[in-house]
């Protein structure tokens, strides 16, 4: 029986390798499923360049749908949540807004975080990110304002019919 690793290696869609602590990986539901599968003996550090990994390495969790930029935000989120279990829903939303501000994130980044949180099975992040989108929509006073805020083009008359 193999022991759980102290760190999990994750390879993002753009080839960046992250070492994720066991504490952070507990926040990510997908990693728990992956760790429970038979992945072979875990190697905590790859030989050679630590920023690159072979895509077929059984000791590296590939995330084909998530970029390094988005995964970096998610790792920061999970580190803070893991260290502060007492944080409530409102504080989670404020925390996410702060992380997005630090990353100089656009609305498109927030949507990427939503997709990644859903894929990675991080419920608290999914709730906080969708709440931020809902708040942004509620702050708009018209459909046109929502279209402008989220860069949604007006449909052509042919599309409407």
XYZ file of C-alpha atoms in Angstrom:
161
model
C 0.000 0.000 0.000
C 1.498 3.314 -1.008
C 1.413 6.365 1.223
C -0.206 9.629 0.195
C 2.319 12.099 -1.158
C 3.268 15.222 0.726
C 2.906 17.136 -2.525
C 0.904 16.530 -5.629
C 2.224 17.594 -9.003
C -0.265 19.185 -11.381
C 0.406 20.019 -15.020
C -1.716 22.820 -16.491
C -2.898 23.062 -20.088
C -0.079 25.450 -20.955
C 2.642 23.129 -19.603
C 3.314 24.699 -16.194
C 4.014 22.237 -13.387
C 2.710 23.051 -9.900
C 3.674 21.348 -6.657
C 0.485 21.360 -4.600
C 0.697 20.629 -0.894
C -1.392 17.845 0.605
C -3.339 20.446 2.596
C -4.266 22.368 -0.561
C -5.050 19.215 -2.537
C -7.660 18.307 0.107
C -9.633 21.379 -1.010
C -9.703 20.147 -4.608
C -12.203 17.336 -5.037
C -10.750 16.175 -8.349
C -7.315 15.557 -6.837
C -8.844 13.399 -4.117
C -10.412 11.179 -6.777
C -7.162 11.050 -8.714
C -5.095 10.173 -5.637
C -7.438 7.318 -4.821
C -6.845 5.731 -8.219
C -3.880 3.471 -8.840
C -1.360 5.991 -10.135
C 1.781 4.017 -9.403
C 4.555 5.065 -7.085
C 4.573 8.787 -6.471
C 7.706 10.757 -7.286
C 7.789 14.021 -5.347
C 10.198 15.744 -7.707
C 10.695 15.005 -11.366
C 14.199 14.555 -12.648
C 15.386 17.500 -14.655
C 13.367 20.663 -15.214
C 10.702 21.054 -12.526
C 8.653 23.422 -14.702
C 8.053 20.805 -17.365
C 6.669 17.303 -17.129
C 5.968 14.512 -19.506
C 2.261 14.510 -20.339
C 2.091 10.728 -19.780
C 3.791 10.737 -16.356
C 1.465 8.745 -14.069
C 2.653 10.776 -11.078
C 1.448 14.087 -12.483
C -2.207 15.122 -12.616
C -2.807 16.739 -16.027
C -5.349 19.553 -16.205
C -5.995 19.921 -19.905
C -8.730 22.530 -19.364
C -7.018 24.893 -16.918
C -4.225 27.397 -17.620
C -1.410 28.185 -15.194
C -2.834 31.667 -14.590
C -6.212 30.302 -13.506
C -4.716 27.416 -11.520
C -2.448 29.884 -9.697
C -5.507 31.807 -8.515
C -7.151 28.552 -7.471
C -4.098 27.407 -5.506
C -3.983 30.739 -3.637
C -7.708 30.384 -2.894
C -7.245 26.841 -1.568
C -4.235 27.826 0.562
C -6.209 30.594 2.267
C -9.336 28.477 2.719
C -7.303 25.555 4.104
C -5.636 27.879 6.622
C -8.893 29.622 7.613
C -11.656 27.060 7.975
C -13.791 29.560 9.894
C -14.244 31.866 6.882
C -17.918 32.352 6.010
C -19.638 32.726 2.651
C -19.447 36.548 2.570
C -15.747 36.475 3.424
C -15.203 33.902 0.655
C -16.665 36.339 -1.879
C -14.470 39.153 -0.563
C -11.441 36.849 -0.636
C -12.077 35.888 -4.244
C -12.582 39.520 -5.256
C -9.259 40.363 -3.588
C -7.449 37.526 -5.414
C -8.950 38.602 -8.733
C -7.926 42.211 -8.099
C -4.363 41.075 -7.293
C -4.278 39.140 -10.563
C -5.654 42.156 -12.484
C -8.366 39.796 -13.693
C -11.012 40.600 -16.251
C -14.535 39.225 -16.261
C -13.311 36.502 -18.616
C -10.895 35.361 -15.905
C -13.789 35.078 -13.466
C -15.663 32.904 -15.960
C -12.551 30.723 -16.365
C -12.386 30.383 -12.556
C -16.037 29.266 -12.523
C -15.395 26.593 -15.138
C -12.235 25.431 -13.339
C -13.929 25.372 -9.912
C -16.694 23.230 -11.361
C -14.233 20.885 -13.095
C -12.028 20.601 -9.992
C -15.036 20.145 -7.695
C -14.283 23.092 -5.390
C -17.765 23.981 -4.146
C -16.813 26.998 -2.026
C -14.949 28.602 -4.940
C -17.789 27.829 -7.341
C -20.293 29.454 -4.991
C -18.152 32.550 -4.431
C -17.356 33.026 -8.132
C -20.946 32.643 -9.294
C -22.039 35.070 -6.553
C -19.597 37.659 -7.933
C -21.116 37.252 -11.404
C -24.645 37.494 -10.004
C -23.691 40.652 -8.092
C -22.237 42.175 -11.260
C -25.421 41.384 -13.180
C -27.594 42.800 -10.394
C -25.546 46.017 -10.430
C -26.479 46.550 -14.069
C -29.720 48.447 -14.580
C -30.602 47.159 -18.054
C -29.991 44.407 -20.542
C -27.812 46.801 -22.517
C -25.680 47.456 -19.422
C -25.223 43.694 -18.930
C -24.249 43.302 -22.604
C -21.750 46.126 -22.268
C -20.298 44.840 -18.977
C -19.731 41.312 -20.283
C -18.979 42.237 -23.925
C -22.008 40.382 -25.266
C -22.803 41.440 -28.841
C -26.321 42.265 -29.946
C -27.804 39.378 -31.913
C -28.483 39.908 -35.583
C -32.134 40.041 -36.653
C -31.548 36.767 -38.560
C -30.448 35.083 -35.299
C -33.598 36.228 -33.497
C -35.992 34.726 -36.063
